[in-house]
Amino acid sequence: MDIKQILLASRPDGMPDMNNFSTTTATLPDITDGQVLVKPVYISVDPYLRGRMKEEKSYIPPFRINEPIESGGVGEVIASKDSRFREGDLVIPTGKKPFFPWATAAIFTGDTLRKTDPGVPPTYYLGILGMPGLTAYFGLMDIGKPKSGETVVVSGAAGAVGLVVGQIAKIHGCRVVGIAGGPEKIRLLTDEFNFDAAVDYKDNLNISAAIASACPNGVDVYFDNVGGPVSDAVMEHLNFFARIPVCGSISLYNSTETPTGPRVQPTLTKFSVLMQGFTIGNYAGRYHEGMQQLVEWVKAGKIRYRETIEEGFDKLPEALLGLFSGRNSGKMIVKV
């Protein structure tokens, strides 16, 4: 079977562009016993993919040059030699092989696939019931430990993780302030997702003053998705015993030099602040717990979701680049 693949052609120096990707064709062999042939229906596009384009040690190996990029996805079985799966089943990769290659079809062994629940929209497995939702749940609940009446600030609040963080904090009785870029995202946070306030970092010459206005009682939990100047500004308003789950630093992913900013140690010491970085892989043994709670909240209407869906396999690189200009609201997905 002939397929198309999107490869990492070169490692970016700074902001990636289309020259860092290439498209090629390949031929898949016939499947053998225990194997399943799957075509992707939806492919996830996430900020952490930028880190895998670098040649450096991290919590996940880097992509290799001239090999397919890979990410989460939902696929349809088109041929199976595993009795657990039949043609037409919708599946997600899991366990030992949790990613789809950026290809128009791929071969998996049956033990690396799981069927989706027909009662759940399939794209939810890439967002609210996938890595972003679980990241929001464990980061906020295990590190942030929100308490009723506290103020929770979320940067990157209109993104796939941030939207879920804000809603979980509201469930726990917190005042929630989102930081995002542009009037459309600010309206999204306050009007559609019931954030108590929102700060537009693109429209504030003094973002620290804007945060102070939105958080008159200071900041008890800061869920950090962006790093950089936005996070520097939030640090000025932390309360005693504040907690900072550090999920990402998208503002710094394309830096070619190590940025220098305010030193956080005096603030952490002076106000007895906990600041902890994490990845969702830290909670691999507890995914079922998080999934069960998220499903309960979704079915009860306590958590809603937003997706940005691009159409066409060839749009994958463009969708990834769009993350760095804030083109998405909620989860960025490509419908193949």
PDB file of N, CA and C in Angstrom, residues 140-187:
ATOM      1  N   LEU A 140      -3.093  20.668  38.084  1.00  0.00           N
ATOM      2  CA  LEU A 140      -3.822  21.533  39.003  1.00  0.00           C
ATOM      3  C   LEU A 140      -4.106  20.841  40.322  1.00  0.00           C
ATOM      4  N   MET A 141      -4.590  19.600  40.252  1.00  0.00           N
ATOM      5  CA  MET A 141      -5.024  18.938  41.477  1.00  0.00           C
ATOM      6  C   MET A 141      -3.851  18.464  42.332  1.00  0.00           C
ATOM      7  N   ASP A 142      -2.798  17.941  41.738  1.00  0.00           N
ATOM      8  CA  ASP A 142      -1.692  17.385  42.523  1.00  0.00           C
ATOM      9  C   ASP A 142      -0.685  18.441  42.971  1.00  0.00           C
ATOM     10  N   ILE A 143      -0.436  19.437  42.105  1.00  0.00           N
ATOM     11  CA  ILE A 143       0.561  20.457  42.442  1.00  0.00           C
ATOM     12  C   ILE A 143      -0.124  21.753  42.889  1.00  0.00           C
ATOM     13  N   GLY A 144      -1.150  22.164  42.147  1.00  0.00           N
ATOM     14  CA  GLY A 144      -1.841  23.409  42.482  1.00  0.00           C
ATOM     15  C   GLY A 144      -2.698  23.320  43.725  1.00  0.00           C
ATOM     16  N   LYS A 145      -3.306  22.158  43.959  1.00  0.00           N
ATOM     17  CA  LYS A 145      -4.147  21.925  45.149  1.00  0.00           C
ATOM     18  C   LYS A 145      -5.101  23.104  45.420  1.00  0.00           C
ATOM     19  N   PRO A 146      -6.006  23.392  44.483  1.00  0.00           N
ATOM     20  CA  PRO A 146      -6.876  24.563  44.640  1.00  0.00           C
ATOM     21  C   PRO A 146      -7.861  24.408  45.795  1.00  0.00           C
ATOM     22  N   LYS A 147      -8.098  25.519  46.484  1.00  0.00           N
ATOM     23  CA  LYS A 147      -9.056  25.545  47.587  1.00  0.00           C
ATOM     24  C   LYS A 147     -10.116  26.604  47.297  1.00  0.00           C
ATOM     25  N   SER A 148     -11.322  26.347  47.726  1.00  0.00           N
ATOM     26  CA  SER A 148     -12.418  27.284  47.510  1.00  0.00           C
ATOM     27  C   SER A 148     -12.053  28.670  48.037  1.00  0.00           C
ATOM     28  N   GLY A 149     -12.338  29.680  47.212  1.00  0.00           N
ATOM     29  CA  GLY A 149     -12.056  31.055  47.596  1.00  0.00           C
ATOM     30  C   GLY A 149     -10.703  31.559  47.155  1.00  0.00           C
ATOM     31  N   GLU A 150      -9.816  30.679  46.707  1.00  0.00           N
ATOM     32  CA  GLU A 150      -8.493  31.105  46.249  1.00  0.00           C
ATOM     33  C   GLU A 150      -8.578  31.666  44.831  1.00  0.00           C
ATOM     34  N   THR A 151      -7.523  32.405  44.458  1.00  0.00           N
ATOM     35  CA  THR A 151      -7.409  32.933  43.105  1.00  0.00           C
ATOM     36  C   THR A 151      -6.435  32.079  42.313  1.00  0.00           C
ATOM     37  N   VAL A 152      -6.923  31.565  41.181  1.00  0.00           N
ATOM     38  CA  VAL A 152      -6.104  30.747  40.282  1.00  0.00           C
ATOM     39  C   VAL A 152      -5.901  31.525  38.986  1.00  0.00           C
ATOM     40  N   VAL A 153      -4.650  31.722  38.597  1.00  0.00           N
ATOM     41  CA  VAL A 153      -4.316  32.386  37.334  1.00  0.00           C
ATOM     42  C   VAL A 153      -3.769  31.342  36.376  1.00  0.00           C
ATOM     43  N   VAL A 154      -4.236  31.387  35.129  1.00  0.00           N
ATOM     44  CA  VAL A 154      -3.822  30.430  34.100  1.00  0.00           C
ATOM     45  C   VAL A 154      -3.291  31.206  32.906  1.00  0.00           C
ATOM     46  N   SER A 155      -2.044  30.971  32.523  1.00  0.00           N
ATOM     47  CA  SER A 155      -1.539  31.556  31.279  1.00  0.00           C
ATOM     48  C   SER A 155      -1.778  30.556  30.147  1.00  0.00           C
ATOM     49  N   GLY A 156      -1.781  31.069  28.914  1.00  0.00           N
ATOM     50  CA  GLY A 156      -2.187  30.216  27.802  1.00  0.00           C
ATOM     51  C   GLY A 156      -3.588  29.692  28.034  1.00  0.00           C
ATOM     52  N   ALA A 157      -4.442  30.545  28.614  1.00  0.00           N
ATOM     53  CA  ALA A 157      -5.728  30.072  29.141  1.00  0.00           C
ATOM     54  C   ALA A 157      -6.710  29.641  28.068  1.00  0.00           C
ATOM     55  N   ALA A 158      -6.546  30.120  26.837  1.00  0.00           N
ATOM     56  CA  ALA A 158      -7.460  29.737  25.763  1.00  0.00           C
ATOM     57  C   ALA A 158      -6.958  28.525  24.988  1.00  0.00           C
ATOM     58  N   GLY A 159      -5.878  27.908  25.454  1.00  0.00           N
ATOM     59  CA  GLY A 159      -5.333  26.734  24.799  1.00  0.00           C
ATOM     60  C   GLY A 159      -5.964  25.451  25.308  1.00  0.00           C
ATOM     61  N   ALA A 160      -5.481  24.339  24.777  1.00  0.00           N
ATOM     62  CA  ALA A 160      -6.086  23.037  25.075  1.00  0.00           C
ATOM     63  C   ALA A 160      -6.029  22.690  26.554  1.00  0.00           C
ATOM     64  N   VAL A 161      -4.916  22.996  27.209  1.00  0.00           N
ATOM     65  CA  VAL A 161      -4.774  22.705  28.638  1.00  0.00           C
ATOM     66  C   VAL A 161      -5.430  23.791  29.478  1.00  0.00           C
ATOM     67  N   GLY A 162      -5.182  25.047  29.127  1.00  0.00           N
ATOM     68  CA  GLY A 162      -5.649  26.161  29.937  1.00  0.00           C
ATOM     69  C   GLY A 162      -7.150  26.207  30.126  1.00  0.00           C
ATOM     70  N   LEU A 163      -7.913  25.904  29.068  1.00  0.00           N
ATOM     71  CA  LEU A 163      -9.369  25.924  29.195  1.00  0.00           C
ATOM     72  C   LEU A 163      -9.856  24.916  30.231  1.00  0.00           C
ATOM     73  N   VAL A 164      -9.216  23.765  30.286  1.00  0.00           N
ATOM     74  CA  VAL A 164      -9.630  22.734  31.243  1.00  0.00           C
ATOM     75  C   VAL A 164      -9.207  23.120  32.652  1.00  0.00           C
ATOM     76  N   VAL A 165      -8.003  23.661  32.794  1.00  0.00           N
ATOM     77  CA  VAL A 165      -7.545  24.104  34.111  1.00  0.00           C
ATOM     78  C   VAL A 165      -8.533  25.091  34.714  1.00  0.00           C
ATOM     79  N   GLY A 166      -8.922  26.091  33.933  1.00  0.00           N
ATOM     80  CA  GLY A 166      -9.827  27.112  34.437  1.00  0.00           C
ATOM     81  C   GLY A 166     -11.154  26.543  34.902  1.00  0.00           C
ATOM     82  N   GLN A 167     -11.693  25.593  34.151  1.00  0.00           N
ATOM     83  CA  GLN A 167     -12.990  25.028  34.508  1.00  0.00           C
ATOM     84  C   GLN A 167     -12.903  24.127  35.740  1.00  0.00           C
ATOM     85  N   ILE A 168     -11.803  23.388  35.870  1.00  0.00           N
ATOM     86  CA  ILE A 168     -11.632  22.570  37.074  1.00  0.00           C
ATOM     87  C   ILE A 168     -11.508  23.469  38.303  1.00  0.00           C
ATOM     88  N   ALA A 169     -10.778  24.574  38.157  1.00  0.00           N
ATOM     89  CA  ALA A 169     -10.639  25.506  39.275  1.00  0.00           C
ATOM     90  C   ALA A 169     -11.995  26.095  39.670  1.00  0.00           C
ATOM     91  N   LYS A 170     -12.840  26.384  38.679  1.00  0.00           N
ATOM     92  CA  LYS A 170     -14.181  26.895  38.982  1.00  0.00           C
ATOM     93  C   LYS A 170     -15.007  25.845  39.721  1.00  0.00           C
ATOM     94  N   ILE A 171     -14.882  24.592  39.317  1.00  0.00           N
ATOM     95  CA  ILE A 171     -15.600  23.508  40.002  1.00  0.00           C
ATOM     96  C   ILE A 171     -15.234  23.492  41.490  1.00  0.00           C
ATOM     97  N   HIS A 172     -13.996  23.854  41.791  1.00  0.00           N
ATOM     98  CA  HIS A 172     -13.520  23.836  43.174  1.00  0.00           C
ATOM     99  C   HIS A 172     -13.718  25.169  43.891  1.00  0.00           C
ATOM    100  N   GLY A 173     -14.514  26.051  43.314  1.00  0.00           N
ATOM    101  CA  GLY A 173     -14.901  27.266  44.011  1.00  0.00           C
ATOM    102  C   GLY A 173     -13.886  28.377  43.996  1.00  0.00           C
ATOM    103  N   CYS A 174     -12.975  28.366  43.023  1.00  0.00           N
ATOM    104  CA  CYS A 174     -11.927  29.385  42.968  1.00  0.00           C
ATOM    105  C   CYS A 174     -12.346  30.571  42.099  1.00  0.00           C
ATOM    106  N   ARG A 175     -11.702  31.703  42.338  1.00  0.00           N
ATOM    107  CA  ARG A 175     -11.761  32.820  41.397  1.00  0.00           C
ATOM    108  C   ARG A 175     -10.707  32.544  40.335  1.00  0.00           C
ATOM    109  N   VAL A 176     -11.106  32.578  39.056  1.00  0.00           N
ATOM    110  CA  VAL A 176     -10.210  32.147  37.983  1.00  0.00           C
ATOM    111  C   VAL A 176      -9.947  33.313  37.033  1.00  0.00           C
ATOM    112  N   VAL A 177      -8.668  33.578  36.804  1.00  0.00           N
ATOM    113  CA  VAL A 177      -8.239  34.639  35.896  1.00  0.00           C
ATOM    114  C   VAL A 177      -7.398  34.010  34.795  1.00  0.00           C
ATOM    115  N   GLY A 178      -7.793  34.233  33.559  1.00  0.00           N
ATOM    116  CA  GLY A 178      -7.055  33.696  32.422  1.00  0.00           C
ATOM    117  C   GLY A 178      -6.226  34.766  31.739  1.00  0.00           C
ATOM    118  N   ILE A 179      -5.070  34.374  31.240  1.00  0.00           N
ATOM    119  CA  ILE A 179      -4.231  35.265  30.436  1.00  0.00           C
ATOM    120  C   ILE A 179      -4.165  34.690  29.034  1.00  0.00           C
ATOM    121  N   ALA A 180      -4.512  35.503  28.026  1.00  0.00           N
ATOM    122  CA  ALA A 180      -4.543  35.052  26.641  1.00  0.00           C
ATOM    123  C   ALA A 180      -4.259  36.252  25.741  1.00  0.00           C
ATOM    124  N   GLY A 181      -4.179  35.997  24.431  1.00  0.00           N
ATOM    125  CA  GLY A 181      -3.839  37.055  23.502  1.00  0.00           C
ATOM    126  C   GLY A 181      -4.949  37.376  22.521  1.00  0.00           C
ATOM    127  N   GLY A 182      -5.456  38.598  22.573  1.00  0.00           N
ATOM    128  CA  GLY A 182      -6.442  39.057  21.608  1.00  0.00           C
ATOM    129  C   GLY A 182      -7.841  39.108  22.172  1.00  0.00           C
ATOM    130  N   PRO A 183      -8.652  40.060  21.688  1.00  0.00           N
ATOM    131  CA  PRO A 183     -10.006  40.249  22.227  1.00  0.00           C
ATOM    132  C   PRO A 183     -10.919  39.046  22.036  1.00  0.00           C
ATOM    133  N   GLU A 184     -10.745  38.310  20.935  1.00  0.00           N
ATOM    134  CA  GLU A 184     -11.598  37.142  20.712  1.00  0.00           C
ATOM    135  C   GLU A 184     -11.383  36.095  21.797  1.00  0.00           C
ATOM    136  N   LYS A 185     -10.138  35.866  22.173  1.00  0.00           N
ATOM    137  CA  LYS A 185      -9.853  34.871  23.215  1.00  0.00           C
ATOM    138  C   LYS A 185     -10.295  35.374  24.587  1.00  0.00           C
ATOM    139  N   ILE A 186     -10.185  36.655  24.808  1.00  0.00           N
ATOM    140  CA  ILE A 186     -10.649  37.204  26.089  1.00  0.00           C
ATOM    141  C   ILE A 186     -12.159  37.006  26.226  1.00  0.00           C
ATOM    142  N   ARG A 187     -12.898  37.260  25.164  1.00  0.00           N
ATOM    143  CA  ARG A 187     -14.351  37.036  25.197  1.00  0.00           C
ATOM    144  C   ARG A 187     -14.674  35.558  25.391  1.00  0.00           C
TER     145      ARG A 187
END
